[in-house]
Coordinates of C-alpha atoms in Angstrom, one line a residue:
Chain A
X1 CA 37.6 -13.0 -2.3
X2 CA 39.4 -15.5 0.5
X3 CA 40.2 -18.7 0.7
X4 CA 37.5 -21.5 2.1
X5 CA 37.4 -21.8 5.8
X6 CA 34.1 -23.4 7.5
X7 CA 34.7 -20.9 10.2
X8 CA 34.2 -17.9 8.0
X9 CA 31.6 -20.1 6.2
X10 CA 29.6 -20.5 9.5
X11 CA 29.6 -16.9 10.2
X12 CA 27.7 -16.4 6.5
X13 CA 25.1 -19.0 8.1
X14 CA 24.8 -16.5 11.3
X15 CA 24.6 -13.4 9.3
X16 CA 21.6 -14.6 7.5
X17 CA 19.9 -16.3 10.4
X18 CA 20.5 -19.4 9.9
X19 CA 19.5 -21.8 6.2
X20 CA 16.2 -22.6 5.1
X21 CA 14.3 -23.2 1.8
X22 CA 13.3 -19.7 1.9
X23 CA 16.3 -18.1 1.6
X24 CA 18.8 -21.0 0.2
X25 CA 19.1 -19.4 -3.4
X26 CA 20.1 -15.9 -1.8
X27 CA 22.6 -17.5 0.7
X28 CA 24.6 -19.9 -1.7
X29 CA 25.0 -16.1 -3.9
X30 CA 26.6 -14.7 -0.6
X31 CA 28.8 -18.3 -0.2
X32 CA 29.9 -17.8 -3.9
X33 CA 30.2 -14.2 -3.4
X34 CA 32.5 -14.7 -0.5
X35 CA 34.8 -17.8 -2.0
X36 CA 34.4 -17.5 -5.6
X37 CA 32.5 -20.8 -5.7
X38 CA 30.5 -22.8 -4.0
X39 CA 32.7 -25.7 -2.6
X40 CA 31.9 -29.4 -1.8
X41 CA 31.2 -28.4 2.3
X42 CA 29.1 -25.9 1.5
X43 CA 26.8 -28.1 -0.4
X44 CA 27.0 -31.3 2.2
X45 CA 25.9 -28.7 4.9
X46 CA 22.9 -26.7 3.5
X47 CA 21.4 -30.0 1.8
X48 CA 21.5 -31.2 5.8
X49 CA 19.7 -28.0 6.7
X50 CA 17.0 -27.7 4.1
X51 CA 16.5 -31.4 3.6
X52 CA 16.9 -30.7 -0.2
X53 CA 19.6 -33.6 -1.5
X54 CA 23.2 -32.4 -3.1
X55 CA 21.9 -33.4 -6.3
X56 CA 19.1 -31.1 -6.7
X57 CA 21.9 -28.1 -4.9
X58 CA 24.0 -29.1 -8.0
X59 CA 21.6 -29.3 -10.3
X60 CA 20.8 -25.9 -9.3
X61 CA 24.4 -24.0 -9.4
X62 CA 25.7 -25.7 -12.7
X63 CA 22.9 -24.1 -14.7
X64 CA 23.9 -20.5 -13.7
X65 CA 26.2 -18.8 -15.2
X66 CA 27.5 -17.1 -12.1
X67 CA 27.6 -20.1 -9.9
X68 CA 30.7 -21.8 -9.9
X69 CA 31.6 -25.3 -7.8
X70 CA 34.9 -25.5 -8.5
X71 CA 37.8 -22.5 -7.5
X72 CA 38.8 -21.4 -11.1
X73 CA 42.0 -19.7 -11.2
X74 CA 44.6 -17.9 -13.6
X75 CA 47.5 -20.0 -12.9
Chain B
X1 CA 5.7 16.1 -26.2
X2 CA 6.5 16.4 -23.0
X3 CA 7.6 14.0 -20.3
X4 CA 4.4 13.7 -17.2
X5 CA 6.7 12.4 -14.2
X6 CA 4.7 10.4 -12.1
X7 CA 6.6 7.3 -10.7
X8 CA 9.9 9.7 -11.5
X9 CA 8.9 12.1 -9.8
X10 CA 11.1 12.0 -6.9
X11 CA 14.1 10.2 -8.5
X12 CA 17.2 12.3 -7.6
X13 CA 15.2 14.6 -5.2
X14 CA 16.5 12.6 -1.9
X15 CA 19.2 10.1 -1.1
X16 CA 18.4 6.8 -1.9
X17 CA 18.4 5.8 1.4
X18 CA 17.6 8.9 3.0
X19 CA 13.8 7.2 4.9
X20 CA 13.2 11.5 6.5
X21 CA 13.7 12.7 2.5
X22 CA 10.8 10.2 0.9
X23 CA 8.5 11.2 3.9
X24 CA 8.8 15.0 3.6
X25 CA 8.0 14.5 -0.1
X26 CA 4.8 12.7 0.3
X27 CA 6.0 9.3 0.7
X28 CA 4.5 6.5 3.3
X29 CA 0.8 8.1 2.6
X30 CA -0.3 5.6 0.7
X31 CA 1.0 2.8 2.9
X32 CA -0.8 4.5 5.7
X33 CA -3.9 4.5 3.8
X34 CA -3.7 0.7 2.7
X35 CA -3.5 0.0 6.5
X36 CA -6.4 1.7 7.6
X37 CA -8.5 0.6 4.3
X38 CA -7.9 -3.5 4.9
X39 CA -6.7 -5.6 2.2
X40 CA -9.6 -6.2 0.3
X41 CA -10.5 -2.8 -0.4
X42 CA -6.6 -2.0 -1.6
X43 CA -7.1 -4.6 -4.6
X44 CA -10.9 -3.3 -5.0
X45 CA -8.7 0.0 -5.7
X46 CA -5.6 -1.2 -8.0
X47 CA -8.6 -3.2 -10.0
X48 CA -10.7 -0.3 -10.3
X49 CA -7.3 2.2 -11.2
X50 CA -7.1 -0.8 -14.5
X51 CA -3.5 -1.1 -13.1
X52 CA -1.4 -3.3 -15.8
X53 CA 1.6 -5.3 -15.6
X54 CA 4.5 -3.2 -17.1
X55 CA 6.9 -5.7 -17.6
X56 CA 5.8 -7.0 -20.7
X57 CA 3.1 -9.5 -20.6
X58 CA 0.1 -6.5 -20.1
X59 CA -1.5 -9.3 -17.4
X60 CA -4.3 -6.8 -15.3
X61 CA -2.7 -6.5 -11.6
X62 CA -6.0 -6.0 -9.7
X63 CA -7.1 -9.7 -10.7
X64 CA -4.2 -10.9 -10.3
X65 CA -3.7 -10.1 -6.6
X66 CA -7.2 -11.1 -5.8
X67 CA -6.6 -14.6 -7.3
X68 CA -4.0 -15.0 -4.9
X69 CA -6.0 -13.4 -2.0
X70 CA -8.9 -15.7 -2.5
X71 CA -6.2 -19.1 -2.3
X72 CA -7.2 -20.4 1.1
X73 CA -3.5 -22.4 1.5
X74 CA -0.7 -20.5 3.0
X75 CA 1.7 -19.4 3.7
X76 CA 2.0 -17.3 0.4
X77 CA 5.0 -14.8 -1.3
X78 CA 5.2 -11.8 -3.1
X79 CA 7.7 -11.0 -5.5
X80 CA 8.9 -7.9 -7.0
X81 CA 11.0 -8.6 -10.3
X82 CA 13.8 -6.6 -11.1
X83 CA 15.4 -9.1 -13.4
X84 CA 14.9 -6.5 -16.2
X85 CA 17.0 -8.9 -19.0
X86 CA 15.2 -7.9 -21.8
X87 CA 17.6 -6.4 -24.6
X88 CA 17.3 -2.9 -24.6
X89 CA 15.4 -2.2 -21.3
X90 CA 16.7 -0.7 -18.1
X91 CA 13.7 1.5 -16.9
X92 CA 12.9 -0.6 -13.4
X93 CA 16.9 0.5 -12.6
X94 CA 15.9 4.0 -12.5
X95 CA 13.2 3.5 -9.9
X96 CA 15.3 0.8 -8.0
X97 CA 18.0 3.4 -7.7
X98 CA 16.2 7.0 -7.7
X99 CA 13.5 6.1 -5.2
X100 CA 14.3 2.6 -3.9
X101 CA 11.6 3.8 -1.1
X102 CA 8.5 4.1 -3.5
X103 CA 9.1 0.2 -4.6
X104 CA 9.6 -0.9 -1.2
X105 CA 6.2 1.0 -0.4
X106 CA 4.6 -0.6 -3.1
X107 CA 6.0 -4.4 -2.0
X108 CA 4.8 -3.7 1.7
X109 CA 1.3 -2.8 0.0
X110 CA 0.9 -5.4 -2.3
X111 CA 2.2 -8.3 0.5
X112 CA -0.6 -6.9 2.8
X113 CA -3.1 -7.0 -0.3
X114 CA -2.2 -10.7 -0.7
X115 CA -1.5 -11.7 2.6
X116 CA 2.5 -13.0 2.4
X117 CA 4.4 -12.7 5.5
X118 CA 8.0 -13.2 3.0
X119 CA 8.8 -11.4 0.0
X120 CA 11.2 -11.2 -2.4
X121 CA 13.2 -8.7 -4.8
X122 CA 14.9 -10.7 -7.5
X123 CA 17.5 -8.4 -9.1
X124 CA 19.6 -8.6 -12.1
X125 CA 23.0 -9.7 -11.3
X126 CA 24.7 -6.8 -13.5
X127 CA 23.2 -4.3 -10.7
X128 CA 25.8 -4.4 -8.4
X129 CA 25.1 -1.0 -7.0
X130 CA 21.5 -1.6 -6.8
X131 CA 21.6 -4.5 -5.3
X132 CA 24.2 -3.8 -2.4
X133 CA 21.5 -0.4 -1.8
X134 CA 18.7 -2.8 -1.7
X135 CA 20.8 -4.8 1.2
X136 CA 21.4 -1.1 2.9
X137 CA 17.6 0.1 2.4
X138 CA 16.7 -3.4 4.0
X139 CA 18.7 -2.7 7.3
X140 CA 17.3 0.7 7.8
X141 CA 13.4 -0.5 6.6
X142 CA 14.2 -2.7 9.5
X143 CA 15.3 0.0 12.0
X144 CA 12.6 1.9 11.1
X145 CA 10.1 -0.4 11.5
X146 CA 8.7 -0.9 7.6
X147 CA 10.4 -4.9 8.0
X148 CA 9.7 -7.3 10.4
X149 CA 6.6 -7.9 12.9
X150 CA 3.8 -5.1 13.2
X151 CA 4.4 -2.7 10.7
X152 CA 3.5 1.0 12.0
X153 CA 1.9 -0.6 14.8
X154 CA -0.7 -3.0 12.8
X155 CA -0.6 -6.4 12.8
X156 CA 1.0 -6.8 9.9
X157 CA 4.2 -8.4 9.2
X158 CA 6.8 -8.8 6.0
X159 CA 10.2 -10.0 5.5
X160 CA 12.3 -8.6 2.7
X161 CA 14.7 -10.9 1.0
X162 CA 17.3 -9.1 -1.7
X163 CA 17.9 -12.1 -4.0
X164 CA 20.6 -11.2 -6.2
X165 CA 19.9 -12.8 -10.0
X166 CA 22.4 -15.4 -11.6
X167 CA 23.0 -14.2 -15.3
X168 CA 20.2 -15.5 -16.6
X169 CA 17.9 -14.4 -19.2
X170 CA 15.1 -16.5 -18.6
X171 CA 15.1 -15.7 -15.2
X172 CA 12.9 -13.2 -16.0
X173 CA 9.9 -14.9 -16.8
X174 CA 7.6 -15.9 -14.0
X175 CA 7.8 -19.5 -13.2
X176 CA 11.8 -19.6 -13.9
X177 CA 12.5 -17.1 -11.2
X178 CA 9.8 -18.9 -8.8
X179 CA 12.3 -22.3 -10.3
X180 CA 15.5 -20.3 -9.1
X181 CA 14.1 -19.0 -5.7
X182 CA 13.3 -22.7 -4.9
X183 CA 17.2 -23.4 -5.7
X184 CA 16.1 -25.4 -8.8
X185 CA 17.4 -24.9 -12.6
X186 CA 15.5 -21.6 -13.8
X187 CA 13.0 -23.1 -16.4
X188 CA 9.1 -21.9 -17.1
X189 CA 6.4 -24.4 -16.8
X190 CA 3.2 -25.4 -17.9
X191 CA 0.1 -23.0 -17.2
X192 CA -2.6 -23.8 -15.4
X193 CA -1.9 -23.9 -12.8
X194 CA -0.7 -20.3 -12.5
X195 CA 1.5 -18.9 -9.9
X196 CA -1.1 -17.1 -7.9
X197 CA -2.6 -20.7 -7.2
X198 CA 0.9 -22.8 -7.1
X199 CA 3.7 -20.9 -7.4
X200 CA 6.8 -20.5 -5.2
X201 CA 7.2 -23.9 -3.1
X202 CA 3.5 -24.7 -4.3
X203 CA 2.2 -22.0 -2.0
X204 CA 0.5 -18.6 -4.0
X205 CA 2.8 -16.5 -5.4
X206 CA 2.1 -13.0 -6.9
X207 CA 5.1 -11.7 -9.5
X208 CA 5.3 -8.5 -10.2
X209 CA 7.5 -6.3 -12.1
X210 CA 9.2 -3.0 -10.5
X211 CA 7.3 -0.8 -12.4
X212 CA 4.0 -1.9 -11.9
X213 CA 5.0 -2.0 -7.8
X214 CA 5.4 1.6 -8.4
X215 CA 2.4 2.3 -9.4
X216 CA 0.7 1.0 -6.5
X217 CA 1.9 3.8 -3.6
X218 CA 0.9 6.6 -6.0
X219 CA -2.5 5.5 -7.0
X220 CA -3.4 4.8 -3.5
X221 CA -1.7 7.9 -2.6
X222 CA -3.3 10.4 -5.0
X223 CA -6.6 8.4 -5.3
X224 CA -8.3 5.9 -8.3
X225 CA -9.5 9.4 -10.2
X226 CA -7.0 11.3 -10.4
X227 CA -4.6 8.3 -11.7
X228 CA -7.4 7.7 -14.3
X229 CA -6.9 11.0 -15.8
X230 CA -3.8 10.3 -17.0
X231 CA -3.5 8.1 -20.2
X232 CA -6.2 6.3 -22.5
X233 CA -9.6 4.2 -22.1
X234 CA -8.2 1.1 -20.8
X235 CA -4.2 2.1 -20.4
X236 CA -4.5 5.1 -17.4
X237 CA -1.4 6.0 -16.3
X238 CA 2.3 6.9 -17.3
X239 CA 5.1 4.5 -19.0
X240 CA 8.5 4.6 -18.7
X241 CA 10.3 4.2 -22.1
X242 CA 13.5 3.1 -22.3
X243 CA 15.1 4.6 -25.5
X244 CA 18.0 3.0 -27.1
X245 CA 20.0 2.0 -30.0
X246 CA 20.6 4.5 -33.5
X247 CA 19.7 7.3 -31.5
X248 CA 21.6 11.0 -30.2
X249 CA 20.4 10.9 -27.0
X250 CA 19.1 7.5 -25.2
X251 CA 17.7 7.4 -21.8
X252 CA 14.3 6.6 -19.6
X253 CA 11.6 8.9 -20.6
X254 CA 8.1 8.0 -18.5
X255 CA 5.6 9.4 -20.4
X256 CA 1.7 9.9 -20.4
X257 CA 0.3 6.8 -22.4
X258 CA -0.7 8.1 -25.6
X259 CA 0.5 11.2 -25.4
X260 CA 2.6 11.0 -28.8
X261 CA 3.8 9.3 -31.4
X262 CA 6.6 6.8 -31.8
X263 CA 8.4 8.9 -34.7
X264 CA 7.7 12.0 -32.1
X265 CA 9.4 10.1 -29.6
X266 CA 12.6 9.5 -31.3
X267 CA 12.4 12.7 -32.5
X268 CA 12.1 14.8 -29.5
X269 CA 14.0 12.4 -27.1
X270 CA 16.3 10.7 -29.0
X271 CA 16.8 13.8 -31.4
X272 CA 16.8 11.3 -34.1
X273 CA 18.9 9.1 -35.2
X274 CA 23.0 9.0 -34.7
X275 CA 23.8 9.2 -38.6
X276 CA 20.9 11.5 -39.1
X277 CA 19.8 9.0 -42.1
X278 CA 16.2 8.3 -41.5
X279 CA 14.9 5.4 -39.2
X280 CA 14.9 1.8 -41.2
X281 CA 12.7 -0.3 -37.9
X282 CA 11.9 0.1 -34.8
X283 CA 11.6 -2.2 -31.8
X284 CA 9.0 -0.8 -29.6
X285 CA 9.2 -3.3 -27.0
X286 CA 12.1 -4.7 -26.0
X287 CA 14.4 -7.5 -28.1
X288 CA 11.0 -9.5 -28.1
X289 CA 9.0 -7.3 -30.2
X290 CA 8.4 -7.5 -33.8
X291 CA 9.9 -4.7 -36.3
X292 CA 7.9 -2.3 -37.1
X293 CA 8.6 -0.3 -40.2
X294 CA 9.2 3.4 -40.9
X295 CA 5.8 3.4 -42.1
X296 CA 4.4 2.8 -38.9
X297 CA 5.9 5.1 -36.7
X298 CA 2.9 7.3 -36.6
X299 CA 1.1 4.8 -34.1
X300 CA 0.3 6.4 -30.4
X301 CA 2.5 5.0 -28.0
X302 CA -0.3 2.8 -26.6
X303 CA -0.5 -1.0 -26.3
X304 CA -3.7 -1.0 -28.9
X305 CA -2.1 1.0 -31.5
X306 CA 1.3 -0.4 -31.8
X307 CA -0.2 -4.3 -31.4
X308 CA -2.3 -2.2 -34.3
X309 CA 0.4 -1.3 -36.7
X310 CA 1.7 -5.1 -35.2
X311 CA 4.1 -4.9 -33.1
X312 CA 3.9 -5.3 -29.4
X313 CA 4.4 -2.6 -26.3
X314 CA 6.0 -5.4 -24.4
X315 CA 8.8 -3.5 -21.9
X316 CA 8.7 -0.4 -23.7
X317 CA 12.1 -0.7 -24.8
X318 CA 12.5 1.1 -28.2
X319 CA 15.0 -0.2 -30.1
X320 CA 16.4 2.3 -32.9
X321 CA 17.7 1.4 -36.4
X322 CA 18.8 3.5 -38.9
X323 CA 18.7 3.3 -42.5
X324 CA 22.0 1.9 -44.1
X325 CA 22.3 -1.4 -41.7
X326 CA 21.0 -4.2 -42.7
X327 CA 18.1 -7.0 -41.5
X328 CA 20.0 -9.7 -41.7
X329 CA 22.8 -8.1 -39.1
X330 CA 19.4 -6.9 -36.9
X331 CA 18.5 -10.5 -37.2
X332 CA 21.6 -12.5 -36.5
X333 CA 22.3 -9.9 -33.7
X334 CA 19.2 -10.9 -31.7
X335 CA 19.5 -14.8 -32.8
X336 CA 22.7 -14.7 -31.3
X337 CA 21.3 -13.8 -27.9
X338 CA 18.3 -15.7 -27.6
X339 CA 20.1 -18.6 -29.1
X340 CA 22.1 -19.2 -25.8
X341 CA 19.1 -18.2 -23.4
X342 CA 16.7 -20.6 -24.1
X343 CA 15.9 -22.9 -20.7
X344 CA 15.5 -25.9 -22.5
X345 CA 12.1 -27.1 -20.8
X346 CA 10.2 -27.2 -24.1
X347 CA 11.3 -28.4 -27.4
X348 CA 10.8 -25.8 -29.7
X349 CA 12.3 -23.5 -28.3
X350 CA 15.2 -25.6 -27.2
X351 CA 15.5 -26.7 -30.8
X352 CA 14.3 -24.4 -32.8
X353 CA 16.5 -20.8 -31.5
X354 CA 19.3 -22.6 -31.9
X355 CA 18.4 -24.0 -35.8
X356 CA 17.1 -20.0 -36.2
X357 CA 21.0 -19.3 -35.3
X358 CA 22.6 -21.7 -37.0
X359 CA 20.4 -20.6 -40.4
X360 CA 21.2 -16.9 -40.0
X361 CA 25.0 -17.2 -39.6
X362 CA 24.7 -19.4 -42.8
X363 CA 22.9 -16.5 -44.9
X364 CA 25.0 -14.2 -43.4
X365 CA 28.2 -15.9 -44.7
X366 CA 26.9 -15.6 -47.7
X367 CA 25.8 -19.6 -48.3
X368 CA 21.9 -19.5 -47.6
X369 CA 19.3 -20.2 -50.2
X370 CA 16.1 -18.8 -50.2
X371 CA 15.3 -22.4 -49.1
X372 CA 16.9 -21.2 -46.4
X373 CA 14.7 -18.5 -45.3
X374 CA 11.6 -20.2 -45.8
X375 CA 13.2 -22.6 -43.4
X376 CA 13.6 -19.7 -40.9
X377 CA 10.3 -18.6 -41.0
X378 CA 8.6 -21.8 -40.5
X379 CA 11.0 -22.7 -37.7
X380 CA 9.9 -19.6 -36.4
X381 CA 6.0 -20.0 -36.4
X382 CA 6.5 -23.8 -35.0
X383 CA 8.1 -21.6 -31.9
X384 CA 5.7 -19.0 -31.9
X385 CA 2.7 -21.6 -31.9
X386 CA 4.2 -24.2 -29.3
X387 CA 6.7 -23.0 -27.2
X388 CA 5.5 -23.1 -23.0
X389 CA 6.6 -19.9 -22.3
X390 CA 6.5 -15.8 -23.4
X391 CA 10.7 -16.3 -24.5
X392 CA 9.8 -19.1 -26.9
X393 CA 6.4 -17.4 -27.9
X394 CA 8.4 -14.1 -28.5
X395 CA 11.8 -14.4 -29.8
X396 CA 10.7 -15.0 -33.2
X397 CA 8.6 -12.5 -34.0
X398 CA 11.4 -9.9 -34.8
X399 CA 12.9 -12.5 -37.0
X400 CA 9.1 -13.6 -39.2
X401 CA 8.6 -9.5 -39.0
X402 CA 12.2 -8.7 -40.8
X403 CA 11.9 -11.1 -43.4
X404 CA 8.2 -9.6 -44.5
X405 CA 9.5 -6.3 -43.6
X406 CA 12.9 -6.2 -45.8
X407 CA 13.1 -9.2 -47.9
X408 CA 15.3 -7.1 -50.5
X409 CA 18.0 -7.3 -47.5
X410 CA 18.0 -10.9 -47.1
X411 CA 17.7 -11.5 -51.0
X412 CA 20.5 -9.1 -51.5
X413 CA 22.6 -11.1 -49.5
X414 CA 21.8 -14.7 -50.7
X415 CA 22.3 -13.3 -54.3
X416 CA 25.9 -11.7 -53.3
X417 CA 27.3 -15.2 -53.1

């Protein structure tokens, strides 16, 4: 897991070829996968790219389990 | 009673990702053949094979890819379902990971059946492994040409996307996982219209489980007779039992449909149960499936005969108990699962699994009434009769069974207060 940085987030777009409907529910796995959530940017910039709004993105990852939109830590 | 591998056959023979190692043992063939056949005589082949769904519903896969072929509107998806959350079944794991070349045969087959350009393989979240050699398999199906535009030099072309699943139960069941692959909440909808008409972003969808995928390469491989030798008058084929609970030995066992009994079966495979007291119920097919008694053990292990002694094939995950626990734990054990998985889109099922729960851990402390369990049951019909989807439909039918099944076990409980 590492710390948020769009830079290393903009690679993840690259590696999958870019965002689409298609394969937005794959690639916001590999965005949590990588960070540990799926942070605020991350949401702004795919709803851009798939035209879907942040509410439905939301409404989306806080009904999984495994989706997380906040960093959770031990402190 | 012996096992008849068919769709096991090669599991463990090669490497997993090992393309050369599939090939040399008969692999590809039946992709070949679906090429040089055309699409429309592939389904005219899986219909005629009486193909049917293994991943619990028993919906005939022939007709099903034909509805989809016959939807003029594109663009349209395939997609393979590995979700496999049903309690006590992990059979599609042993195909994803012992020949993970077979079900990416039978996905290129069925896509070209159907016509869809993009598919999909939605796999359970708790398969790490399997999912990060479902990324790998992808990258080499790509460098060797089974992914992307013209496959083996037709002019056919697939995309295969490895969706990794989201620790959902209800993810499993058709429209939810078309819900999540459209980045939505995973929830089931109202039928008609059905998937193959408006399914994944409205366009046809075919979903199909891992199992049935595999059959596809080896009945188009080793031809429609042959594959109708095996099994009985309207099941051909092999099934892959998972085989778990109060048992010595669990494990995947695929086995000729028909081709024993269910006491054989825990018998011989399980070598009986892990106490050695005799069997109390048995869940034939999956968490879903209604308790069968010791009784009724002697039914073939075929989808007429256990619906017959009334229970339901469903996954063929066969769930052991022994004699000496009790119903009401069997119960509050399941209750306490489903009771956190429902998706909420209908009422009853949103309402009443949670009641169901909330009942049981009352009887189980000791402070129900046999008002109590009259409650339960007609909570449990209500679901049964009104719920949207196959979860609601399902998840009380080992709970109404139980309560017919062992009363004395619930009684003894309510009277112990």
């Amino acid at each position: 897991m590492q710390k948020f940085k769009m830079e290393t987030y903009q690679n993840l777009v690259k590696d999958v070829g870019g965002v689409t409907a298609e394969n937005l529910f794959m690639f916001l796995g590999k965005v949590q996968e990588a960070f540990g959530y799926v942070p605020r940017e991350v949401v702004r910039d795919v709803a851009a790219r798939t035209g879907f709004s942040e509410t439905r993105i939301y409404g989306a990852l806080t009904s999984y389990r495994d989706f997380k939109v906040r960093l959770e830590c031990d402190d | 009673m012996k096992e008849t591998k068919l769709l096991t056959r090669r599991v463990g023979k090669y490497e997993p990702l090992d393309l050369k190692g599939y090939e040399a043992d008969g692999g590809l063939v039946a992709l070949k053949r679906a090429l040089a056949m055309g699409p429309e005589s592939v389904i005219e082949e899986i219909k005629r094979a009486g193909l049917v769904g293994r991943g619990g519903a028993g919906f005939p896969t022939g007709p099903k890819w034909a509805m989809a072929a016959g939807e003029e509107q594109g663009p349209k998806y395939f997609i393979c379902n590995a979700e496999e959350g049903e309690l006590g079944t992990f059979k599609d794991k042993v195909l994803l990971d012992g020949d993970p070349w077979m079900v990416l045969e039978g996905i290129l087959i069925a896509a070209y059946a159907i016509g869809a350009k993009q598919t999909y393989i939605y796999i359970n979240g708790e398969y790490e492994q399997t999912i990060q050699l479902w990324e790998k398999l992808v990258v080499e199906a790509r460098k060797a040409g089974f992914l992307g535009d013209g496959i083996l030099g037709s002019k056919f072309s697939v995309n295969l996307q490895v969706v990794k699943g989201k620790g959902l139960y209800i993810t499993g069941e058709e429209f939810a996982l078309i819900s999540s692959l459209e980045t939505r909440r995973a929830a089931s909808r109202l039928k008609p219209p059905y998937p193959t008409q408006k399914g994944l972003f409205g366009r046809p969808t075919v979903v199909n489980n891992v199992e049935t995928i595999a059959n596809v390469p080896v009945i188009l491989a080793n031809g429609v007779e042959a594959y109708r030798k095996l099994g009985v008058e309207g099941e051909p084929g092999t099934r892959l039992f998972s085989l778990s609970g109060a048992v010595k030995e669990s494990g995947v066992y695929e086995l000729e449909v028909g081709s024993g009994t269910l006491t054989e079966f825990i018998d011989e495979f399980g070598r009986g149960t892990s106490s050695g007291r005799p069997v109390k119920a048995v869940q034939p097919g999956g968490g879903t499936s209604a308790l069968l008694a010791r009784a009724s053990l002697g039914c073939k292990l075929t989808t007429q005969a256990i619906r017959q002694a009334g229970s339901e094939i469903g996954t063929a995950g066969v769930i052991v108990y022994e004699e000496g626990s009790s119903a009401v734990d069997i119960v509050k054990g399941l209750l306490k699962f489903y009771g956190s998985e429902s998706c909420g889109r209908c009422a009853p099922c949103r309402i009443g699994v949670v009641r169901m729960r909330e009942i049981i851990e009352k009887v189980f402390q000791g402070e129900g009434t046999t008002e109590d369990l009259e409650q339960l049951r007609q909570i449990g019909k209500a679901c049964v009769a009104a719920s949207t989807c196959g979860m609601g439909q399902a998840f009380p039918l080992p709970v109404l069974s139980a309560l017919e099944l062992f009363p004395q076990d619930f009684e003894a409980v309510i009277e112990n207060r």
